[in-house]
Amino acid sequence: MGVEDNNTEYSGGSPNVKNCTKVSFIPLTFLIFYGVSGGPFGVEDTVRAAGPLLALLGFLIFPFIWSIPESLITAEMSTMFPENGGYVVWVSTTLGPYWGFQLGWVKWMSGVVDNALYPVLFLDYIKSAVPALANGVPRTIAILAIIIALTYLNYRGLTLVGWVATILGVFTLLPFGIMGLIALPKLEPSRWFVVDLENVQWGLYLNTLFWNLNYWDAVSCMSGEVENPGKTLPKAIFYALPLVVSGYFFPLLFGTGAVPLHRDLWSDGYFSDIAKIIGGVWLRLWVQGASAVSNMGMFLAEMSGDSFQLLGMAERGMLPDFFAKRSHYGTPLIGILFSASGVILLSWLSFQEIVAAENFMYCCGMIVEFIAFVKLRIKYPAVSRPYMIPLGTVGSILMCVPPTFFILVVMALCTFKVMIVSFLAILVGLILQPCLVYCDKKKWLSFSVSSDLVDLQSSYHPVGEA
């Protein structure tokens, strides 16, 4: 199916999904919420790195620099290409399949690295209640059990995952609403304005902000599974945005305002201690439980995006056909198994190492995405976009400047070790793609491109071409 003029809309989606239940608005909103955030767990390091004032300002200002531009681009591009593979398809259309594959590899690696965080965060929050899980063999067994259980749930279907994410989201956010009400009489506004610019750990501060407010584009990899994507995707993204930002800002506001500041205590799991100080043991247990289910939700959402990205790449002929095969639940079984294996291999890394490496690879991928977005706006201005950023082409291009600058800052602040590890991961992708092409040429593996997917080059004449 092609795209011919401004009134022609590609309704597309992935092939072979006729019998699969599509994801509707509410579960999609919470899949996005968990793909980006999952609540305030993991933001504590912003206070330790920079103090209350910069932490609060960061979660007010940074969404305008990064989250809003990325979410707007995701909404436009996902409705232009409503199929699994998302950003890989955008880049392949503009820069060619080689660079589409490189983006897919980098973003998949970034996603797997990111997903390795959640078992670690889960155990960090409950180790005070179950000290045996702090280290050693019990911790390793617990990590493996979590990964296996959540991988199986992903296998059972994206619609199920979406509704589970909805239930978990309500349970995750509710204790912080109650904590805020209890904290009101104890608030001391002067605590919010504490800042010490001479002792700011800028690398940790910016990496933590970036990690907590990125991944808006992950939902694009599941576009082919969405019910009426032209309307449902933008709506879900725009409802998820305030949900994510408020889910960070208000817990930080109450936590820093109601409790005396000890910056060195603000690390993973500290919100449970704040809950005990403000409301007692019962609230602490609830926050610990909320953290547990939040990490479950984030793991599920991330693995869904990663596995459907691999499926979408296979449907575009970038990966062998077996990645495109689905289970009888409609889920990409091979993609799920590959993603779970990567998580297991990386789960031994520390929180800070995981965040820094994930951010660096993600930054590399986002630069390519911005280039693809700009080229599509210039080269195919008349192609139907059910949602289009209301800034015009020039305004949309200028919108990409602040997040691009921020990307360069985040990358510059990475340690040498993180850069080396990230470049080695990127190098694997540079070598892997030609190897797969050679396997296709020799017929060692089977590759194919679905005829049901849109091809702008063959169906639409770009600007400046006959």
CSV table of C-alpha atoms in Angstrom, one decimal:
chain,number,residue,atom,x,y,z
A,1,MET,CA,0.0,0.0,0.0
A,2,GLY,CA,1.5,3.3,-1.0
A,3,VAL,CA,1.1,7.0,-0.1
A,4,GLU,CA,0.1,9.2,-3.0
A,5,ASP,CA,-1.1,12.6,-1.8
A,6,ASN,CA,-1.9,14.6,1.3
A,7,ASN,CA,-5.3,12.9,1.5
A,8,THR,CA,-3.9,9.4,1.3
A,9,GLU,CA,-3.4,7.8,4.7
A,10,TYR,CA,-1.4,4.7,5.3
A,11,SER,CA,-3.5,2.7,7.7
A,12,GLY,CA,-0.9,0.0,7.6
A,13,GLY,CA,0.2,-1.8,10.7
A,14,SER,CA,2.2,-5.0,10.7
A,15,PRO,CA,1.1,-7.9,8.5
A,16,ASN,CA,-0.2,-11.1,9.9
A,17,VAL,CA,-1.9,-9.5,12.9
A,18,LYS,CA,-5.5,-9.8,11.8
A,19,ASN,CA,-6.4,-12.1,14.7
A,20,CYS,CA,-4.5,-10.2,17.3
A,21,THR,CA,-6.3,-7.8,19.7
A,22,LYS,CA,-5.1,-4.3,19.2
A,23,VAL,CA,-4.0,-2.1,22.1
A,24,SER,CA,-6.5,0.7,23.0
A,25,PHE,CA,-6.1,4.2,24.5
A,26,ILE,CA,-5.9,3.5,28.3
A,27,PRO,CA,-3.5,0.6,28.3
A,28,LEU,CA,-1.3,2.3,25.6
A,29,THR,CA,-1.1,5.5,27.8
A,30,PHE,CA,0.2,3.4,30.7
A,31,LEU,CA,2.6,1.5,28.4
A,32,ILE,CA,4.0,4.9,27.5
A,33,PHE,CA,4.1,5.9,31.1
A,34,TYR,CA,6.1,2.9,32.0
A,35,GLY,CA,8.2,3.0,28.9
A,36,VAL,CA,9.4,6.5,30.0
A,37,SER,CA,8.9,6.7,33.7
A,38,GLY,CA,7.0,4.3,36.1
A,39,GLY,CA,6.9,6.8,38.9
A,40,PRO,CA,9.6,8.7,40.9
A,41,PHE,CA,11.7,5.6,41.7
A,42,GLY,CA,15.3,6.4,40.4
A,43,VAL,CA,15.1,10.2,40.6
A,44,GLU,CA,16.6,10.3,44.1
A,45,ASP,CA,20.1,10.7,42.6
A,46,THR,CA,19.2,14.2,41.2
A,47,VAL,CA,18.9,15.5,44.8
A,48,ARG,CA,22.2,13.8,45.9
A,49,ALA,CA,24.0,15.2,42.8
A,50,ALA,CA,22.6,18.7,42.8
A,51,GLY,CA,20.4,19.5,45.8
A,52,PRO,CA,16.6,20.2,46.0
A,53,LEU,CA,16.4,23.3,43.9
A,54,LEU,CA,18.2,22.0,40.8
A,55,ALA,CA,16.4,18.7,41.1
A,56,LEU,CA,13.0,20.4,41.1
A,57,LEU,CA,13.9,22.8,38.4
A,58,GLY,CA,15.3,19.9,36.3
A,59,PHE,CA,12.0,18.1,36.3
A,60,LEU,CA,10.2,21.4,35.4
A,61,ILE,CA,12.5,22.6,32.7
A,62,PHE,CA,13.9,19.5,31.1
A,63,PRO,CA,10.6,18.3,29.7
A,64,PHE,CA,10.5,21.4,27.5
A,65,ILE,CA,14.0,20.8,26.3
A,66,TRP,CA,13.7,17.1,25.7
A,67,SER,CA,10.4,15.3,26.5
A,68,ILE,CA,8.0,17.6,24.6
A,69,PRO,CA,10.1,17.7,21.3
A,70,GLU,CA,10.7,13.9,21.4
A,71,SER,CA,7.1,13.1,22.1
A,72,LEU,CA,5.8,15.5,19.3
A,73,ILE,CA,8.2,13.9,16.8
A,74,THR,CA,7.1,10.4,17.9
A,75,ALA,CA,3.5,11.3,17.5
A,76,GLU,CA,4.0,12.6,14.0
A,77,MET,CA,6.3,9.9,12.7
A,78,SER,CA,4.3,7.1,14.3
A,79,THR,CA,1.1,8.2,12.6
A,80,MET,CA,3.0,8.6,9.3
A,81,PHE,CA,4.4,5.0,9.7
A,82,PRO,CA,2.0,3.1,11.9
A,83,GLU,CA,3.9,-0.2,11.9
A,84,ASN,CA,6.2,-2.1,14.2
A,85,GLY,CA,9.8,-1.0,13.9
A,86,GLY,CA,9.0,2.6,14.5
A,87,TYR,CA,12.1,4.8,14.3
A,88,VAL,CA,14.0,2.1,12.3
A,89,VAL,CA,11.5,2.6,9.5
A,90,TRP,CA,11.8,6.4,9.6
A,91,VAL,CA,15.6,6.3,9.3
A,92,SER,CA,15.6,3.5,6.7
A,93,THR,CA,13.2,5.6,4.5
A,94,THR,CA,15.5,8.6,4.6
A,95,LEU,CA,19.0,7.4,5.1
A,96,GLY,CA,18.8,3.9,3.8
A,97,PRO,CA,18.5,0.4,5.3
A,98,TYR,CA,22.2,0.3,6.5
A,99,TRP,CA,21.7,3.3,8.8
A,100,GLY,CA,18.2,2.0,9.7
A,101,PHE,CA,19.8,-1.2,10.9
A,102,GLN,CA,22.5,0.7,12.9
A,103,LEU,CA,19.8,2.8,14.6
A,104,GLY,CA,17.9,-0.4,15.4
A,105,TRP,CA,20.9,-2.1,16.8
A,106,VAL,CA,21.9,0.9,19.0
A,107,LYS,CA,18.4,1.5,20.3
A,108,TRP,CA,17.8,-2.2,20.9
A,109,MET,CA,21.1,-2.4,22.9
A,110,SER,CA,20.2,0.8,24.7
A,111,GLY,CA,16.8,-0.7,25.6
A,112,VAL,CA,18.2,-4.0,26.8
A,113,VAL,CA,20.8,-2.1,28.9
A,114,ASP,CA,18.0,0.0,30.3
A,115,ASN,CA,15.9,-3.1,31.1
A,116,ALA,CA,18.8,-4.6,33.1
A,117,LEU,CA,18.2,-1.7,35.6
A,118,TYR,CA,14.8,-2.8,36.8
A,119,PRO,CA,15.6,-6.1,38.6
A,120,VAL,CA,18.5,-4.1,40.2
A,121,LEU,CA,16.2,-1.3,41.3
A,122,PHE,CA,13.5,-3.8,42.5
A,123,LEU,CA,16.0,-5.5,44.8
A,124,ASP,CA,17.4,-2.2,46.0
A,125,TYR,CA,14.0,-1.2,47.3
A,126,ILE,CA,13.2,-4.4,49.1
A,127,LYS,CA,16.6,-5.3,50.4
A,128,SER,CA,15.9,-3.4,53.6
A,129,ALA,CA,12.9,-5.6,54.3
A,130,VAL,CA,14.7,-8.7,53.0
A,131,PRO,CA,18.4,-8.3,53.8
A,132,ALA,CA,19.3,-11.7,52.2
A,133,LEU,CA,18.6,-10.2,48.8
A,134,ALA,CA,21.3,-7.5,49.2
A,135,ASN,CA,24.0,-9.6,47.6
A,136,GLY,CA,25.3,-13.1,46.8
A,137,VAL,CA,23.5,-16.1,45.5
A,138,PRO,CA,20.1,-15.2,46.8
A,139,ARG,CA,20.3,-11.9,44.9
A,140,THR,CA,21.3,-13.6,41.7
A,141,ILE,CA,18.5,-16.2,42.0
A,142,ALA,CA,16.0,-13.4,42.6
A,143,ILE,CA,17.1,-11.5,39.5
A,144,LEU,CA,16.8,-14.5,37.3
A,145,ALA,CA,13.3,-15.4,38.8
A,146,ILE,CA,12.1,-11.8,38.1
A,147,ILE,CA,13.4,-11.8,34.5
A,148,ILE,CA,11.8,-15.2,33.7
A,149,ALA,CA,8.4,-14.4,35.3
A,150,LEU,CA,8.1,-11.0,33.5
A,151,THR,CA,9.4,-12.4,30.2
A,152,TYR,CA,6.6,-15.0,30.3
A,153,LEU,CA,4.0,-12.3,30.9
A,154,ASN,CA,5.3,-10.4,27.8
A,155,TYR,CA,5.0,-13.6,25.9
A,156,ARG,CA,1.3,-13.8,26.8
A,157,GLY,CA,0.3,-10.7,24.8
A,158,LEU,CA,0.7,-7.0,24.5
A,159,THR,CA,-2.9,-6.2,25.4
A,160,LEU,CA,-2.5,-8.2,28.6
A,161,VAL,CA,0.7,-6.3,29.3
A,162,GLY,CA,-1.0,-3.0,28.7
A,163,TRP,CA,-3.9,-3.7,31.2
A,164,VAL,CA,-1.4,-5.0,33.7
A,165,ALA,CA,0.6,-1.8,33.3
A,166,THR,CA,-2.6,0.2,33.9
A,167,ILE,CA,-3.4,-1.6,37.2
A,168,LEU,CA,0.3,-1.3,38.3
A,169,GLY,CA,0.3,2.4,37.4
A,170,VAL,CA,-2.6,3.2,39.7
A,171,PHE,CA,-1.0,1.2,42.5
A,172,THR,CA,2.4,2.9,41.9
A,173,LEU,CA,1.2,6.5,42.1
A,174,LEU,CA,-1.5,6.2,44.8
A,175,PRO,CA,0.9,6.1,47.8
A,176,PHE,CA,2.6,9.3,46.7
A,177,GLY,CA,-0.7,11.1,46.6
A,178,ILE,CA,-1.4,10.0,50.1
A,179,MET,CA,2.2,10.8,51.2
A,180,GLY,CA,1.7,14.3,49.8
A,181,LEU,CA,-1.5,14.9,51.8
A,182,ILE,CA,0.2,13.7,55.0
A,183,ALA,CA,3.2,15.9,54.3
A,184,LEU,CA,1.4,19.2,53.8
A,185,PRO,CA,1.5,20.3,57.5
A,186,LYS,CA,5.2,19.4,57.6
A,187,LEU,CA,6.4,21.3,54.6
A,188,GLU,CA,9.1,23.9,55.0
A,189,PRO,CA,9.4,25.8,51.6
A,190,SER,CA,12.9,27.1,52.5
A,191,ARG,CA,14.2,23.6,52.0
A,192,TRP,CA,13.2,23.7,48.3
A,193,PHE,CA,15.7,26.5,47.6
A,194,VAL,CA,18.8,24.8,48.9
A,195,VAL,CA,21.6,24.9,46.2
A,196,ASP,CA,25.4,24.5,46.3
A,197,LEU,CA,26.7,25.0,42.8
A,198,GLU,CA,30.3,24.3,43.9
A,199,ASN,CA,29.4,20.7,44.8
A,200,VAL,CA,27.1,19.7,41.9
A,201,GLN,CA,27.9,16.4,40.3
A,202,TRP,CA,26.8,17.5,36.8
A,203,GLY,CA,27.4,14.1,35.1
A,204,LEU,CA,25.2,12.2,37.6
A,205,TYR,CA,22.6,15.0,37.6
A,206,LEU,CA,22.2,15.3,33.9
A,207,ASN,CA,22.4,11.5,33.2
A,208,THR,CA,19.7,10.9,35.8
A,209,LEU,CA,17.4,13.6,34.4
A,210,PHE,CA,17.9,12.3,30.9
A,211,TRP,CA,17.3,8.7,31.8
A,212,ASN,CA,14.1,9.5,33.6
A,213,LEU,CA,12.6,11.6,30.9
A,214,ASN,CA,13.6,9.9,27.6
A,215,TYR,CA,12.3,6.9,25.7
A,216,TRP,CA,9.2,8.6,24.3
A,217,ASP,CA,10.0,7.1,20.9
A,218,ALA,CA,9.8,3.5,22.3
A,219,VAL,CA,6.0,3.4,21.7
A,220,SER,CA,6.6,3.8,17.9
A,221,CYS,CA,8.0,0.2,17.8
A,222,MET,CA,4.5,-1.1,18.7
A,223,SER,CA,2.6,1.2,16.4
A,224,GLY,CA,1.4,-1.8,14.3
A,225,GLU,CA,-0.3,-3.2,17.4
A,226,VAL,CA,-2.4,-0.1,18.2
A,227,GLU,CA,-6.1,0.3,17.6
A,228,ASN,CA,-6.6,3.3,15.2
A,229,PRO,CA,-3.0,4.5,15.5
A,230,GLY,CA,-3.6,7.8,13.7
A,231,LYS,CA,-5.8,9.0,16.7
A,232,THR,CA,-4.9,6.7,19.6
A,233,LEU,CA,-1.1,7.2,19.5
A,234,PRO,CA,-1.0,11.0,19.7
A,235,LYS,CA,-3.7,11.1,22.3
A,236,ALA,CA,-2.0,8.5,24.5
A,237,ILE,CA,1.3,10.3,24.2
A,238,PHE,CA,-0.2,13.7,25.2
A,239,TYR,CA,-2.0,12.2,28.2
A,240,ALA,CA,1.1,10.3,29.3
A,241,LEU,CA,3.3,13.5,29.3
A,242,PRO,CA,1.7,15.3,32.3
A,243,LEU,CA,1.3,12.0,34.0
A,244,VAL,CA,5.1,11.4,33.8
A,245,VAL,CA,6.2,14.9,34.8
A,246,SER,CA,3.8,15.2,37.7
A,247,GLY,CA,4.8,11.7,38.9
A,248,TYR,CA,8.3,12.9,39.3
A,249,PHE,CA,7.9,16.5,40.4
A,250,PHE,CA,5.3,16.2,43.2
A,251,PRO,CA,7.0,13.3,45.1
A,252,LEU,CA,10.3,15.3,45.0
A,253,LEU,CA,8.4,18.4,46.1
A,254,PHE,CA,6.9,16.7,49.2
A,255,GLY,CA,10.0,14.6,49.9
A,256,THR,CA,12.5,17.5,49.9
A,257,GLY,CA,10.1,19.9,51.7
A,258,ALA,CA,8.9,17.7,54.5
A,259,VAL,CA,12.2,16.0,55.5
A,260,PRO,CA,15.5,17.6,56.6
A,261,LEU,CA,18.0,17.5,53.8
A,262,HIS,CA,20.8,14.9,53.9
A,263,ARG,CA,22.0,14.8,50.3
A,264,ASP,CA,24.2,11.7,50.8
A,265,LEU,CA,21.1,9.7,51.7
A,266,TRP,CA,19.3,10.5,48.5
A,267,SER,CA,20.0,7.4,46.4
A,268,ASP,CA,18.0,4.4,45.1
A,269,GLY,CA,15.3,3.4,47.5
A,270,TYR,CA,15.3,6.6,49.6
A,271,PHE,CA,11.7,7.3,49.0
A,272,SER,CA,10.7,4.4,51.1
A,273,ASP,CA,12.7,5.9,54.0
A,274,ILE,CA,10.9,9.3,53.4
A,275,ALA,CA,7.6,7.5,53.5
A,276,LYS,CA,8.4,6.0,56.9
A,277,ILE,CA,9.4,9.5,58.3
A,278,ILE,CA,6.2,11.1,56.9
A,279,GLY,CA,3.6,8.4,57.4
A,280,GLY,CA,5.0,5.5,59.3
A,281,VAL,CA,5.9,1.9,58.6
A,282,TRP,CA,2.7,1.2,56.7
A,283,LEU,CA,3.4,3.9,54.1
A,284,ARG,CA,7.0,2.7,53.8
A,285,LEU,CA,5.8,-0.8,53.0
A,286,TRP,CA,3.3,0.5,50.5
A,287,VAL,CA,6.0,2.6,48.7
A,288,GLN,CA,8.3,-0.5,48.7
A,289,GLY,CA,5.5,-2.5,47.2
A,290,ALA,CA,4.8,0.3,44.7
A,291,SER,CA,8.5,0.3,43.7
A,292,ALA,CA,8.4,-3.4,43.1
A,293,VAL,CA,5.4,-3.2,40.8
A,294,SER,CA,6.7,-0.1,39.1
A,295,ASN,CA,9.9,-2.0,38.1
A,296,MET,CA,7.7,-4.8,36.9
A,297,GLY,CA,5.7,-2.3,34.7
A,298,MET,CA,8.9,-0.7,33.3
A,299,PHE,CA,10.4,-4.1,32.5
A,300,LEU,CA,7.2,-5.2,30.7
A,301,ALA,CA,6.9,-2.0,28.7
A,302,GLU,CA,10.6,-1.9,27.7
A,303,MET,CA,10.7,-5.5,26.7
A,304,SER,CA,7.5,-5.0,24.6
A,305,GLY,CA,9.1,-2.2,22.7
A,306,ASP,CA,12.4,-4.0,22.2
A,307,SER,CA,10.9,-7.3,21.0
A,308,PHE,CA,8.4,-5.6,18.6
A,309,GLN,CA,11.2,-3.5,17.2
A,310,LEU,CA,13.0,-6.7,16.2
A,311,LEU,CA,9.8,-8.0,14.7
A,312,GLY,CA,9.4,-4.8,12.7
A,313,MET,CA,13.0,-5.0,11.5
A,314,ALA,CA,12.4,-8.5,10.3
A,315,GLU,CA,9.3,-7.4,8.4
A,316,ARG,CA,11.5,-4.9,6.7
A,317,GLY,CA,14.0,-7.5,5.7
A,318,MET,CA,16.7,-6.3,8.1
A,319,LEU,CA,16.7,-9.4,10.3
A,320,PRO,CA,16.1,-13.0,9.4
A,321,ASP,CA,12.4,-14.1,9.0
A,322,PHE,CA,12.3,-16.1,12.2
A,323,PHE,CA,12.3,-12.8,14.1
A,324,ALA,CA,9.0,-12.0,12.4
A,325,LYS,CA,7.3,-15.1,13.6
A,326,ARG,CA,4.6,-14.7,16.3
A,327,SER,CA,3.4,-17.0,19.1
A,328,HIS,CA,-0.3,-17.9,19.1
A,329,TYR,CA,-0.7,-14.9,21.5
A,330,GLY,CA,0.5,-12.6,18.7
A,331,THR,CA,3.8,-11.8,20.4
A,332,PRO,CA,7.3,-11.9,18.9
A,333,LEU,CA,8.7,-15.0,20.7
A,334,ILE,CA,12.3,-14.8,19.3
A,335,GLY,CA,12.5,-11.1,20.0
A,336,ILE,CA,11.4,-11.6,23.5
A,337,LEU,CA,13.9,-14.4,24.1
A,338,PHE,CA,16.8,-12.3,22.6
A,339,SER,CA,15.9,-9.3,24.7
A,340,ALA,CA,15.6,-11.4,27.9
A,341,SER,CA,19.0,-13.0,27.2
A,342,GLY,CA,20.6,-9.5,26.9
A,343,VAL,CA,19.0,-8.4,30.2
A,344,ILE,CA,20.4,-11.4,32.0
A,345,LEU,CA,23.9,-10.8,30.6
A,346,LEU,CA,23.9,-7.1,31.7
A,347,SER,CA,22.1,-7.3,35.0
A,348,TRP,CA,25.4,-7.5,37.0
A,349,LEU,CA,26.3,-3.8,36.2
A,350,SER,CA,25.9,-1.0,38.7
A,351,PHE,CA,23.0,1.5,38.5
A,352,GLN,CA,25.3,4.4,37.5
A,353,GLU,CA,27.2,2.4,34.9
A,354,ILE,CA,23.9,1.1,33.3
A,355,VAL,CA,22.4,4.6,33.2
A,356,ALA,CA,25.5,6.2,31.6
A,357,ALA,CA,26.0,3.5,29.0
A,358,GLU,CA,22.3,3.4,28.1
A,359,ASN,CA,22.2,7.2,27.8
A,360,PHE,CA,25.3,7.4,25.5
A,361,MET,CA,23.9,4.8,23.1
A,362,TYR,CA,20.5,6.4,23.2
A,363,CYS,CA,22.0,9.8,22.4
A,364,CYS,CA,23.7,8.4,19.3
A,365,GLY,CA,20.4,7.0,18.1
A,366,MET,CA,18.5,10.2,18.8
A,367,ILE,CA,20.8,12.3,16.6
A,368,VAL,CA,20.0,10.0,13.7
A,369,GLU,CA,16.3,10.2,14.4
A,370,PHE,CA,16.3,14.0,14.4
A,371,ILE,CA,18.1,13.9,11.0
A,372,ALA,CA,15.5,11.5,9.7
A,373,PHE,CA,12.6,13.6,11.0
A,374,VAL,CA,14.0,16.8,9.3
A,375,LYS,CA,14.7,15.0,6.0
A,376,LEU,CA,11.1,13.6,5.9
A,377,ARG,CA,9.6,17.0,6.6
A,378,ILE,CA,11.7,18.5,3.7
A,379,LYS,CA,11.6,15.6,1.2
A,380,TYR,CA,8.0,14.4,1.7
A,381,PRO,CA,6.0,17.4,2.8
A,382,ALA,CA,2.7,16.3,1.3
A,383,VAL,CA,2.6,12.7,2.7
A,384,SER,CA,-0.3,12.2,5.0
A,385,ARG,CA,0.5,12.6,8.6
A,386,PRO,CA,-2.7,12.0,10.7
A,387,TYR,CA,-0.9,14.1,13.4
A,388,MET,CA,1.4,16.9,12.4
A,389,ILE,CA,3.4,19.1,14.7
A,390,PRO,CA,1.7,22.5,14.4
A,391,LEU,CA,4.9,24.5,14.0
A,392,GLY,CA,5.5,24.3,10.3
A,393,THR,CA,8.7,22.8,8.8
A,394,VAL,CA,11.0,25.6,9.9
A,395,GLY,CA,9.6,25.6,13.4
A,396,SER,CA,9.8,21.9,13.7
A,397,ILE,CA,13.4,21.9,12.6
A,398,LEU,CA,14.3,24.6,15.2
A,399,MET,CA,12.5,22.6,17.8
A,400,CYS,CA,15.2,19.9,17.4
A,401,VAL,CA,18.1,22.3,18.2
A,402,PRO,CA,17.8,22.4,22.1
A,403,PRO,CA,17.5,18.6,22.5
A,404,THR,CA,20.4,18.1,20.1
A,405,PHE,CA,22.6,20.4,22.1
A,406,PHE,CA,21.6,18.6,25.3
A,407,ILE,CA,22.5,15.3,23.7
A,408,LEU,CA,26.0,16.6,23.0
A,409,VAL,CA,26.4,17.8,26.6
A,410,VAL,CA,25.3,14.4,28.0
A,411,MET,CA,27.7,12.5,25.7
A,412,ALA,CA,30.6,14.9,26.6
A,413,LEU,CA,30.1,14.2,30.3
A,414,CYS,CA,30.3,10.4,29.9
A,415,THR,CA,33.4,8.7,31.4
A,416,PHE,CA,36.1,7.2,29.2
A,417,LYS,CA,35.1,3.7,30.3
A,418,VAL,CA,31.4,4.3,29.3
A,419,MET,CA,32.5,5.7,25.9
A,420,ILE,CA,34.7,2.7,25.1
A,421,VAL,CA,32.0,0.2,26.1
A,422,SER,CA,29.4,2.1,24.0
A,423,PHE,CA,31.7,2.4,21.0
A,424,LEU,CA,32.4,-1.3,21.1
A,425,ALA,CA,28.7,-2.0,21.2
A,426,ILE,CA,28.2,0.3,18.2
A,427,LEU,CA,31.1,-1.4,16.4
A,428,VAL,CA,29.3,-4.7,16.6
A,429,GLY,CA,26.3,-3.2,14.7
A,430,LEU,CA,28.6,-1.8,12.0
A,431,ILE,CA,30.0,-5.3,11.4
A,432,LEU,CA,26.8,-7.3,12.0
A,433,GLN,CA,24.8,-5.7,9.2
A,434,PRO,CA,27.2,-6.6,6.3
A,435,CYS,CA,27.4,-10.1,7.8
A,436,LEU,CA,23.6,-10.4,7.6
A,437,VAL,CA,23.6,-9.1,4.1
A,438,TYR,CA,26.2,-11.8,3.2
A,439,CYS,CA,24.1,-14.5,4.8
A,440,ASP,CA,21.2,-13.4,2.7
A,441,LYS,CA,23.3,-13.4,-0.4
A,442,LYS,CA,24.5,-16.9,0.3
A,443,LYS,CA,21.0,-18.1,1.3
A,444,TRP,CA,22.2,-19.2,4.7
A,445,LEU,CA,19.3,-17.4,6.3
A,446,SER,CA,15.9,-16.4,5.0
A,447,PHE,CA,15.1,-12.7,4.7
A,448,SER,CA,12.0,-11.1,3.2
A,449,VAL,CA,10.2,-7.7,3.0
A,450,SER,CA,6.4,-7.6,3.6
A,451,SER,CA,4.5,-6.3,0.6
A,452,ASP,CA,1.9,-4.8,3.1
A,453,LEU,CA,4.3,-2.1,4.3
A,454,VAL,CA,4.6,1.4,3.0
A,455,ASP,CA,7.5,2.4,0.7
A,456,LEU,CA,7.7,6.1,0.2
A,457,GLN,CA,10.5,5.9,-2.4
A,458,SER,CA,8.6,3.8,-4.8
A,459,SER,CA,5.1,5.2,-4.2
A,460,TYR,CA,5.8,8.9,-3.9
A,461,HIS,CA,8.0,11.4,-5.7
A,462,PRO,CA,10.0,13.5,-3.3
A,463,VAL,CA,10.4,17.2,-3.6
A,464,GLY,CA,12.9,18.1,-6.3
A,465,GLU,CA,12.5,14.8,-8.2
A,466,ALA,CA,10.4,14.1,-11.3
